[in-house]
Each structure stands twice: as structure tokens, then as C-alpha cells.
mmCIF file of C-alpha atoms in Angstrom:
data_model
loop_
_atom_site.group_PDB
_atom_site.id
_atom_site.type_symbol
_atom_site.label_atom_id
_atom_site.label_comp_id
_atom_site.label_asym_id
_atom_site.label_seq_id
_atom_site.Cartn_x
_atom_site.Cartn_y
_atom_site.Cartn_z
ATOM 1 C CA MET A 753 112.594 115.449 92.358
ATOM 2 C CA GLN A 754 113.773 116.480 95.804
ATOM 3 C CA ASP A 755 111.889 114.129 98.156
ATOM 4 C CA TYR A 756 113.472 110.722 97.636
ATOM 5 C CA GLN A 757 111.070 109.210 100.196
ATOM 6 C CA LYS A 758 108.424 109.559 97.466
ATOM 7 C CA ALA A 759 110.545 107.734 94.889
ATOM 8 C CA HIS A 760 108.956 104.429 93.980
ATOM 9 C CA ALA A 761 111.731 103.393 91.591
ATOM 10 C CA PRO A 762 115.499 103.817 91.333
ATOM 11 C CA VAL A 763 116.661 107.248 90.207
ATOM 12 C CA PRO A 764 119.385 106.682 87.587
ATOM 13 C CA GLY A 765 122.474 108.839 87.788
ATOM 14 C CA THR A 766 122.165 109.582 91.514
ATOM 15 C CA ASP A 767 123.539 108.064 94.683
ATOM 16 C CA ARG A 768 119.996 107.970 96.116
ATOM 17 C CA ASP A 769 118.398 104.623 95.367
ATOM 18 C CA ILE A 770 114.985 103.673 96.799
ATOM 19 C CA PHE A 771 116.116 100.049 97.134
ATOM 20 C CA ASP A 772 119.029 101.084 99.340
ATOM 21 C CA LEU A 773 117.062 103.760 101.228
ATOM 22 C CA ARG A 774 114.303 101.318 102.166
ATOM 23 C CA GLY A 775 116.460 98.206 102.561
ATOM 24 C CA ILE A 776 114.669 96.354 99.755
ATOM 25 C CA ASP A 777 116.263 93.154 98.460
ATOM 26 C CA ARG A 778 116.512 93.634 94.689
ATOM 27 C CA GLY A 779 116.189 89.906 94.054
ATOM 28 C CA ALA A 780 113.237 89.242 96.358
ATOM 29 C CA GLY A 781 111.260 92.450 95.835
ATOM 30 C CA ALA A 782 108.862 93.972 98.336
ATOM 31 C CA LEU A 783 105.256 94.753 99.119
ATOM 32 C CA VAL A 784 104.739 98.488 99.581
ATOM 33 C CA VAL A 785 101.578 100.135 100.917
ATOM 34 C CA VAL A 786 101.409 103.714 99.626
ATOM 35 C CA ARG A 787 98.748 106.185 100.755
ATOM 36 C CA PRO A 788 97.034 108.456 98.196
ATOM 37 C CA ASP A 789 99.283 111.325 99.344
ATOM 38 C CA GLN A 790 102.291 109.142 98.353
ATOM 39 C CA TYR A 791 103.363 108.473 101.964
ATOM 40 C CA VAL A 792 104.925 105.017 102.242
ATOM 41 C CA SER A 793 102.943 103.473 105.097
ATOM 42 C CA LEU A 794 104.402 99.988 105.137
ATOM 43 C CA LEU A 795 107.207 98.016 103.559
ATOM 44 C CA LEU A 796 107.219 94.225 103.808
ATOM 45 C CA PRO A 797 108.727 91.186 102.124
ATOM 46 C CA LEU A 798 106.416 89.605 99.533
ATOM 47 C CA ASP A 799 105.423 86.866 101.983
ATOM 48 C CA GLY A 800 104.479 89.321 104.770
ATOM 49 C CA PHE A 801 100.765 88.447 104.705
ATOM 50 C CA VAL A 802 100.344 88.292 108.493
ATOM 51 C CA GLU A 803 102.012 91.683 108.979
ATOM 52 C CA LEU A 804 99.889 93.157 106.171
ATOM 53 C CA ASP A 805 96.715 91.827 107.805
ATOM 54 C CA ASP A 806 97.820 93.204 111.188
ATOM 55 C CA PHE A 807 98.495 96.606 109.631
ATOM 56 C CA PHE A 808 95.073 96.938 108.001
ATOM 57 C CA SER A 809 93.268 95.381 110.980
ATOM 58 C CA GLY A 810 94.486 98.312 113.057
ATOM 59 C CA PHE A 811 92.153 100.778 111.325
ATOM 60 C CA MET A 812 89.866 98.949 108.874
ATOM 61 C CA VAL A 813 86.467 97.678 110.001
ATOM 62 C CA GLU A 814 84.424 94.700 108.844
ATOM 63 C CA PRO A 815 81.496 95.689 106.587
ATOM 64 C CA ARG A 816 78.053 95.119 108.059
#
């Protein structure tokens, strides 16, 4: 694997760790929004509900 931005877990035996790269607290965890093309769109703490709502409100529409 060459693109460590698409790593969704630690890569043992390397100095590239997704927790360190993304600033994720190992004890607290994180909420990650990943697009179908594996692009990491958003990274939040687990209690980031308001930020998550703001993110999706920017492009999602209410159903009629």
C-alpha cells in the first residue's frame, strides 16, 4: 500500500500510523466519514454530532 491517506487502520511494521497521521486519540476513538472512493471527507471526535450535522447539511437535501 502506497497511499497512507487511504489507510483506515494502523499499518504494523511501519512508521506511518493512521492514528498519528490524522491526530486520532487512540483512547477516545473517532468518527470518520469516508466517501465510496475511499477519500476521508471528515474526521471528528465521537461526540461531534453538531459538526457532523453541519457537514451533511451542506450538500444533503430534505426528502419531499
